[in-house]
Amino acid sequence: MTQYMDCIVFLLAKAYQKSQNHLKTRLRPYGLTSVQALLLEALWEEQGLTAGEIGKRLALDNATVSGVLERLADARWIIKKNDPADKRVIRVYLSTKAMKHEASLIQERTTANDEILHGFSDAEKILLKRFLKDLL
Amino acid sequence: MTQYMDCIVFLLAKAYQKSQNHLKTRLRPYGLTSVQALLLEALWEEQGLTAGEIGKRLALDNATVSGVLERLADARWIIKKNDPADKRVIRVYLSTKAMKHEASLIQERTTANDEILHGFSDAEKILLKRFLKDLL
DNA sequence: CAATTATATTTTGTATACAAAGGAAATGGA
DNA sequence: TCCATTTCCTTTGTATACAAAATATAATTG
């Protein structure tokens, strides 16, 4: 029982799942999943991104992006439009609903982060994030 | 683009996915996924665990355990038996195939771990693991 | 200009994670 | 003893991640 408990993949998996749970709980009232909220954040930063650009920015593969976009559009968080200059390209825009919730959703994510990291010192937070970034 | 790049959930997710890829690649020749290999490791440590016990040890929920066990049994890595003392209970045993591959599979996991952490000093490895365990 | 190659997104399929529900067996109290 | 409740695992459903294939459009080449 001790060997795989020291396996980095296992530890990352469980840490991720545990942390994600904090965020998921906070997003539930909005009817959003954490990946959906993440995608909205990318759009708040820059509207009109293509599906491919979103995938690159969020390190999501195109099949996943396609599904997430579809469900976000269905729930009226985004609007998908073809690019007139290239019929293969989908550009994604935020709906009024999304614009209205920007501040609160970002707040939810920030709060979840604080919750997750509440037991760490500032130095430890920086170090942990550096370690994780080094793994990417 | 910078805000969610500092989100702990995002960083953990992507670090996990990136790391898992190393392990997945090494397990592919065996036809095993990383969670399946993880489950086999639990059984090498103790045969005859119940589905529930496996779930507890590996922090897997029962629906997931059920599916993983089913596919492992189908591929002849494990044998599922009812417990005579309690018909609700499933006890899981390793097949000959699994016993034969124990050493090599553990080696694959160890090597993947080394690969993933090759850029970290020994002290950093210890610290990273401590941080992750603190998140659980 | 037509054929070939490349690109963008969607679809299809498998696996895991999780929530909820279902079915069978065991338990405990009246 | 009987029955309501609890327990164990499976099934069902949704979401994401990833691999592969499909479809449509754009670019390149001869």
Short mmCIF file of C-alpha atoms (C1' of nucleotides) in Angstrom, two decimals:
data_model
loop_
_atom_site.label_atom_id
_atom_site.label_comp_id
_atom_site.label_asym_id
_atom_site.label_seq_id
_atom_site.Cartn_x
_atom_site.Cartn_y
_atom_site.Cartn_z
CA MET A 1 0.00 0.00 0.00
CA THR A 2 2.97 2.28 0.28
CA GLN A 3 4.52 2.01 -3.18
CA TYR A 4 1.92 3.61 -5.38
CA MET A 5 1.13 6.08 -2.63
CA ASP A 6 4.48 7.54 -3.56
CA CYS A 7 3.80 7.44 -7.28
CA ILE A 8 3.79 10.96 -8.64
CA VAL A 9 1.02 10.20 -11.13
CA PHE A 10 -1.22 8.90 -8.37
CA LEU A 11 -0.52 11.87 -6.11
CA LEU A 12 -1.14 14.36 -8.90
CA ALA A 13 -4.35 12.59 -9.87
CA LYS A 14 -5.76 12.60 -6.38
CA ALA A 15 -4.62 16.12 -5.59
CA TYR A 16 -6.24 17.31 -8.79
CA GLN A 17 -9.47 15.49 -8.11
CA LYS A 18 -9.63 16.76 -4.56
CA SER A 19 -8.90 20.33 -5.59
CA GLN A 20 -11.29 20.23 -8.49
CA ASN A 21 -14.02 19.29 -6.09
CA HIS A 22 -13.76 22.64 -4.33
CA LEU A 23 -14.17 24.47 -7.62
CA LYS A 24 -16.88 22.16 -8.87
CA THR A 25 -19.00 22.79 -5.80
CA ARG A 26 -18.76 26.54 -6.27
CA LEU A 27 -19.66 26.34 -9.95
CA ARG A 28 -22.61 24.03 -9.53
CA PRO A 29 -25.13 26.84 -8.82
CA TYR A 30 -24.22 28.29 -12.21
CA GLY A 31 -24.70 24.97 -13.94
CA LEU A 32 -21.10 25.04 -15.09
CA THR A 33 -18.28 22.51 -14.88
CA SER A 34 -14.75 23.63 -14.13
CA VAL A 35 -13.59 23.15 -17.71
CA GLN A 36 -16.53 25.13 -18.99
CA ALA A 37 -15.73 27.97 -16.59
CA LEU A 38 -12.11 27.83 -17.62
CA LEU A 39 -13.10 28.21 -21.25
CA LEU A 40 -15.25 31.21 -20.42
CA GLU A 41 -12.27 32.80 -18.69
CA ALA A 42 -10.24 32.47 -21.87
CA LEU A 43 -13.01 34.24 -23.76
CA TRP A 44 -13.27 37.04 -21.24
CA GLU A 45 -9.64 37.68 -21.92
CA GLU A 46 -10.13 37.56 -25.67
CA GLN A 47 -13.40 37.25 -27.53
CA GLY A 48 -13.69 35.63 -30.91
CA LEU A 49 -11.06 32.95 -30.41
CA THR A 50 -11.27 29.98 -32.74
CA ALA A 51 -11.88 26.50 -31.41
CA GLY A 52 -8.29 25.64 -32.26
CA GLU A 53 -6.93 28.69 -30.43
CA ILE A 54 -8.97 27.82 -27.36
CA GLY A 55 -7.57 24.31 -27.42
CA LYS A 56 -4.03 25.62 -27.56
CA ARG A 57 -4.51 28.15 -24.79
CA LEU A 58 -6.19 25.71 -22.45
CA ALA A 59 -4.17 22.65 -23.39
CA LEU A 60 -7.36 20.91 -24.45
CA ASP A 61 -7.57 18.59 -27.39
CA ASN A 62 -9.92 19.39 -30.25
CA ALA A 63 -12.42 16.64 -29.48
CA THR A 64 -12.80 17.93 -25.94
CA VAL A 65 -13.06 21.54 -27.06
CA SER A 66 -15.74 20.61 -29.55
CA GLY A 67 -17.86 18.96 -26.88
CA VAL A 68 -17.41 21.70 -24.29
CA LEU A 69 -18.24 24.41 -26.82
CA GLU A 70 -21.35 22.55 -27.88
CA ARG A 71 -22.68 22.30 -24.36
CA LEU A 72 -21.80 25.91 -23.55
CA ALA A 73 -23.65 27.04 -26.64
CA ASP A 74 -26.64 24.86 -25.77
CA ALA A 75 -26.75 26.50 -22.33
CA ARG A 76 -26.50 29.96 -23.89
CA TRP A 77 -23.13 30.91 -22.40
CA ILE A 78 -21.48 31.37 -25.79
CA ILE A 79 -22.31 31.91 -29.42
CA LYS A 80 -20.49 29.98 -32.12
CA LYS A 81 -20.06 31.60 -35.53
CA ASN A 82 -18.33 30.56 -38.72
CA ASP A 83 -15.49 32.80 -39.81
CA PRO A 84 -16.52 34.39 -43.14
CA ALA A 85 -12.91 34.34 -44.28
CA ASP A 86 -12.51 30.59 -43.76
CA LYS A 87 -15.53 28.33 -43.61
CA ARG A 88 -13.66 25.68 -41.63
CA VAL A 89 -13.13 28.00 -38.70
CA ILE A 90 -15.44 28.48 -35.74
CA ARG A 91 -15.15 31.71 -33.75
CA VAL A 92 -16.58 31.83 -30.28
CA TYR A 93 -18.22 34.82 -28.61
CA LEU A 94 -19.60 35.35 -25.14
CA SER A 95 -23.33 35.75 -24.62
CA THR A 96 -24.89 38.48 -22.47
CA LYS A 97 -25.34 35.85 -19.80
CA ALA A 98 -21.63 35.20 -19.72
CA MET A 99 -20.75 38.88 -19.59
CA LYS A 100 -23.12 39.28 -16.68
CA HIS A 101 -21.47 36.55 -14.66
CA GLU A 102 -17.83 37.38 -15.35
CA ALA A 103 -17.03 38.97 -12.03
CA SER A 104 -18.83 36.42 -9.90
CA LEU A 105 -17.40 33.42 -11.71
CA ILE A 106 -13.88 34.74 -11.46
CA GLN A 107 -14.54 35.34 -7.79
CA GLU A 108 -15.69 31.75 -7.36
CA ARG A 109 -12.52 30.46 -8.94
CA THR A 110 -10.37 32.73 -6.82
CA THR A 111 -12.17 31.69 -3.66
CA ALA A 112 -11.83 28.03 -4.49
CA ASN A 113 -8.12 28.55 -5.01
CA ASP A 114 -7.81 30.23 -1.62
CA GLU A 115 -9.75 27.39 -0.03
CA ILE A 116 -7.57 24.76 -1.62
CA LEU A 117 -4.34 26.48 -0.67
CA HIS A 118 -5.38 27.79 2.72
CA GLY A 119 -2.92 25.50 4.52
CA PHE A 120 0.09 26.72 2.57
CA SER A 121 2.31 29.70 3.29
CA ASP A 122 2.83 32.26 0.57
CA ALA A 123 6.28 30.87 -0.15
CA GLU A 124 4.91 27.36 -0.36
CA LYS A 125 2.18 28.43 -2.76
CA ILE A 126 4.75 29.96 -5.05
CA LEU A 127 6.95 26.90 -4.81
CA LEU A 128 4.10 24.47 -5.48
CA LYS A 129 3.01 26.39 -8.54
CA ARG A 130 6.56 26.52 -9.79
CA PHE A 131 6.89 22.77 -9.37
CA LEU A 132 3.67 22.15 -11.26
CA LYS A 133 4.64 24.49 -14.06
CA ASP A 134 7.96 22.69 -14.30
CA LEU A 135 6.05 19.49 -14.95
CA LEU A 136 4.26 20.95 -17.97
CA MET B 1 -4.43 34.43 -20.42
CA THR B 2 -2.48 34.82 -17.25
CA GLN B 3 -5.18 34.47 -14.58
CA TYR B 4 -6.24 30.89 -14.96
CA MET B 5 -2.64 29.93 -15.74
CA ASP B 6 -2.13 30.59 -12.06
CA CYS B 7 -5.20 28.65 -11.01
CA ILE B 8 -4.13 25.70 -8.88
CA VAL B 9 -6.85 23.46 -10.29
CA PHE B 10 -5.70 24.15 -13.83
CA LEU B 11 -2.04 23.58 -12.97
CA LEU B 12 -2.80 20.34 -11.16
CA ALA B 13 -4.97 19.14 -14.02
CA LYS B 14 -2.38 19.77 -16.67
CA ALA B 15 0.50 18.48 -14.58
CA TYR B 16 -1.47 15.33 -13.94
CA GLN B 17 -2.37 14.86 -17.58
CA LYS B 18 1.18 15.46 -18.72
CA SER B 19 2.61 13.08 -16.16
CA GLN B 20 0.03 10.43 -16.80
CA ASN B 21 1.05 10.44 -20.41
CA HIS B 22 4.49 9.13 -19.52
CA LEU B 23 2.98 6.23 -17.63
CA LYS B 24 0.31 5.58 -20.23
CA THR B 25 2.89 5.22 -22.95
CA ARG B 26 4.82 2.66 -20.94
CA LEU B 27 1.72 0.65 -20.13
CA ARG B 28 0.34 0.58 -23.63
CA PRO B 29 2.35 -2.51 -24.71
CA TYR B 30 0.65 -4.39 -21.88
CA GLY B 31 -2.78 -3.23 -22.93
CA LEU B 32 -3.28 -1.58 -19.58
CA THR B 33 -4.37 1.89 -18.53
CA SER B 34 -2.71 3.61 -15.61
CA VAL B 35 -5.68 3.10 -13.31
CA GLN B 36 -5.80 -0.57 -14.19
CA ALA B 37 -2.10 -0.93 -13.40
CA LEU B 38 -2.64 0.93 -10.16
CA LEU B 39 -5.34 -1.50 -9.18
CA LEU B 40 -3.09 -4.46 -9.95
CA GLU B 41 -0.47 -2.94 -7.66
CA ALA B 42 -2.95 -2.88 -4.82
CA LEU B 43 -3.64 -6.56 -5.39
CA TRP B 44 0.02 -7.49 -5.49
CA GLU B 45 0.24 -6.02 -2.06
CA GLU B 46 -2.83 -7.86 -0.86
CA GLN B 47 -4.82 -10.46 -2.76
CA GLY B 48 -8.50 -10.99 -2.21
CA LEU B 49 -9.46 -7.41 -1.53
CA THR B 50 -13.11 -6.56 -1.96
CA ALA B 51 -14.25 -4.03 -4.52
CA GLY B 52 -15.05 -1.66 -1.68
CA GLU B 53 -11.63 -2.06 -0.10
CA ILE B 54 -9.96 -1.40 -3.43
CA GLY B 55 -11.99 1.76 -3.82
CA LYS B 56 -10.92 2.98 -0.40
CA ARG B 57 -7.26 2.22 -0.90
CA LEU B 58 -7.06 3.81 -4.31
CA ALA B 59 -9.49 6.66 -3.62
CA LEU B 60 -11.70 5.43 -6.44
CA ASP B 61 -15.45 5.59 -6.33
CA ASN B 62 -17.44 2.39 -6.60
CA ALA B 63 -18.79 3.03 -10.07
CA THR B 64 -15.25 3.48 -11.37
CA VAL B 65 -13.96 0.43 -9.51
CA SER B 66 -16.75 -1.64 -10.94
CA GLY B 67 -15.90 -0.70 -14.49
CA VAL B 68 -12.15 -1.12 -14.08
CA LEU B 69 -12.60 -4.51 -12.44
CA GLU B 70 -14.87 -5.64 -15.23
CA ARG B 71 -12.40 -4.74 -17.93
CA LEU B 72 -9.46 -6.24 -16.02
CA ALA B 73 -11.41 -9.48 -15.64
CA ASP B 74 -12.34 -9.48 -19.32
CA ALA B 75 -8.67 -9.14 -20.20
CA ARG B 76 -7.76 -11.96 -17.83
CA TRP B 77 -5.68 -9.91 -15.43
CA ILE B 78 -7.88 -10.66 -12.44
CA ILE B 79 -10.50 -13.11 -11.27
CA LYS B 80 -13.60 -11.89 -9.49
CA LYS B 81 -15.26 -14.18 -6.95
CA ASN B 82 -18.22 -13.82 -4.64
CA ASP B 83 -17.39 -14.06 -0.98
CA PRO B 84 -19.16 -17.19 0.37
CA ALA B 85 -19.74 -15.44 3.68
CA ASP B 86 -21.53 -12.48 2.09
CA LYS B 87 -23.09 -12.74 -1.32
CA ARG B 88 -22.96 -9.02 -1.90
CA VAL B 89 -19.20 -8.94 -1.68
CA ILE B 90 -16.81 -9.37 -4.59
CA ARG B 91 -13.26 -10.49 -3.81
CA VAL B 92 -10.61 -9.97 -6.40
CA TYR B 93 -7.65 -12.22 -7.13
CA LEU B 94 -4.74 -11.90 -9.51
CA SER B 95 -4.47 -14.19 -12.49
CA THR B 96 -1.29 -16.02 -13.47
CA LYS B 97 -0.84 -13.41 -16.16
CA ALA B 98 -0.78 -10.69 -13.53
CA MET B 99 1.66 -12.55 -11.30
CA LYS B 100 3.93 -13.00 -14.28
CA HIS B 101 4.04 -9.31 -15.04
CA GLU B 102 4.38 -7.94 -11.52
CA ALA B 103 8.05 -7.07 -11.65
CA SER B 104 7.98 -5.55 -15.12
CA LEU B 105 4.88 -3.48 -14.49
CA ILE B 106 6.24 -2.09 -11.26
CA GLN B 107 9.42 -1.30 -13.13
CA GLU B 108 7.46 0.57 -15.79
CA ARG B 109 5.76 2.67 -13.15
CA THR B 110 9.03 3.38 -11.42
CA THR B 111 10.73 4.34 -14.66
CA ALA B 112 7.85 6.62 -15.61
CA ASN B 113 8.15 8.32 -12.23
CA ASP B 114 11.86 8.86 -12.76
CA GLU B 115 11.20 10.26 -16.21
CA ILE B 116 8.56 12.66 -14.92
CA LEU B 117 10.71 13.89 -12.05
CA HIS B 118 14.05 13.86 -13.78
CA GLY B 119 14.32 17.64 -13.61
CA PHE B 120 13.85 17.80 -9.86
CA SER B 121 16.48 17.48 -7.15
CA ASP B 122 15.95 14.89 -4.44
CA ALA B 123 14.90 17.62 -2.01
CA GLU B 124 12.45 19.04 -4.52
CA LYS B 125 10.93 15.62 -5.15
CA ILE B 126 10.33 15.18 -1.46
CA LEU B 127 8.87 18.65 -1.15
CA LEU B 128 6.58 18.25 -4.16
CA LYS B 129 5.23 14.99 -2.86
CA ARG B 130 4.69 16.51 0.56
CA PHE B 131 2.77 19.39 -1.00
CA LEU B 132 0.57 17.04 -2.97
CA LYS B 133 -0.11 14.87 0.04
CA ASP B 134 -1.06 17.99 1.97
CA LEU B 135 -3.71 18.69 -0.63
CA LEU B 136 -5.40 15.34 -0.08
"C1'" DC C 1 -7.37 23.95 -63.85
"C1'" DA C 2 -7.53 19.57 -61.53
"C1'" DA C 3 -5.50 16.51 -58.35
"C1'" DT C 4 -3.30 16.19 -54.13
"C1'" DT C 5 -2.17 17.66 -49.66
"C1'" DA C 6 -3.08 20.26 -45.55
"C1'" DT C 7 -6.13 22.22 -42.15
"C1'" DA C 8 -10.24 22.96 -38.94
"C1'" DT C 9 -13.75 21.02 -36.64
"C1'" DT C 10 -16.92 17.28 -35.64
"C1'" DT C 11 -17.98 12.57 -34.89
"C1'" DT C 12 -17.16 8.08 -33.00
"C1'" DG C 13 -15.30 5.07 -29.59
"C1'" DT C 14 -12.97 3.86 -25.10
"C1'" DA C 15 -11.67 4.98 -20.42
"C1'" DT C 16 -12.12 7.28 -16.04
"C1'" DA C 17 -14.59 10.27 -12.60
"C1'" DC C 18 -18.62 11.22 -10.37
"C1'" DA C 19 -23.71 11.47 -9.23
"C1'" DA C 20 -27.80 9.00 -8.80
"C1'" DA C 21 -30.51 5.07 -9.01
"C1'" DG C 22 -31.25 0.06 -8.86
"C1'" DG C 23 -31.17 -4.71 -7.11
"C1'" DA C 24 -29.78 -8.12 -3.88
"C1'" DA C 25 -28.11 -9.44 0.57
"C1'" DA C 26 -27.25 -8.51 5.38
"C1'" DT C 27 -28.38 -6.33 9.73
"C1'" DG C 28 -30.85 -4.83 13.70
"C1'" DG C 29 -34.77 -3.71 16.36
"C1'" DA C 30 -39.66 -4.45 17.52
"C1'" DT D 1 -39.93 -13.82 13.13
"C1'" DC D 2 -40.66 -9.91 10.33
"C1'" DC D 3 -39.67 -5.74 8.21
"C1'" DA D 4 -37.37 -1.31 7.74
"C1'" DT D 5 -32.87 0.12 7.15
"C1'" DT D 6 -28.23 -0.40 5.80
"C1'" DT D 7 -24.66 -2.19 2.95
"C1'" DC D 8 -22.28 -3.83 -1.38
"C1'" DC D 9 -21.78 -3.74 -6.02
"C1'" DT D 10 -23.71 -2.73 -10.63
"C1'" DT D 11 -26.04 0.08 -13.85
"C1'" DT D 12 -27.23 4.39 -15.92
"C1'" DG D 13 -26.20 8.98 -17.24
"C1'" DT D 14 -23.16 13.16 -17.91
"C1'" DA D 15 -18.65 15.22 -18.48
"C1'" DT D 16 -13.86 15.29 -19.78
"C1'" DA D 17 -9.58 13.26 -21.96
"C1'" DC D 18 -7.70 11.12 -25.71
"C1'" DA D 19 -7.22 8.37 -30.11
"C1'" DA D 20 -8.82 7.70 -34.58
"C1'" DA D 21 -11.73 8.57 -38.29
"C1'" DA D 22 -14.80 11.49 -40.97
"C1'" DT D 23 -16.25 15.67 -43.41
"C1'" DA D 24 -15.68 20.03 -45.40
"C1'" DT D 25 -12.75 23.76 -46.76
"C1'" DA D 26 -8.39 25.81 -48.05
"C1'" DA D 27 -3.80 25.63 -49.95
"C1'" DT D 28 -0.36 23.71 -52.85
"C1'" DT D 29 1.50 21.52 -56.83
"C1'" DG D 30 2.02 19.88 -61.55
#
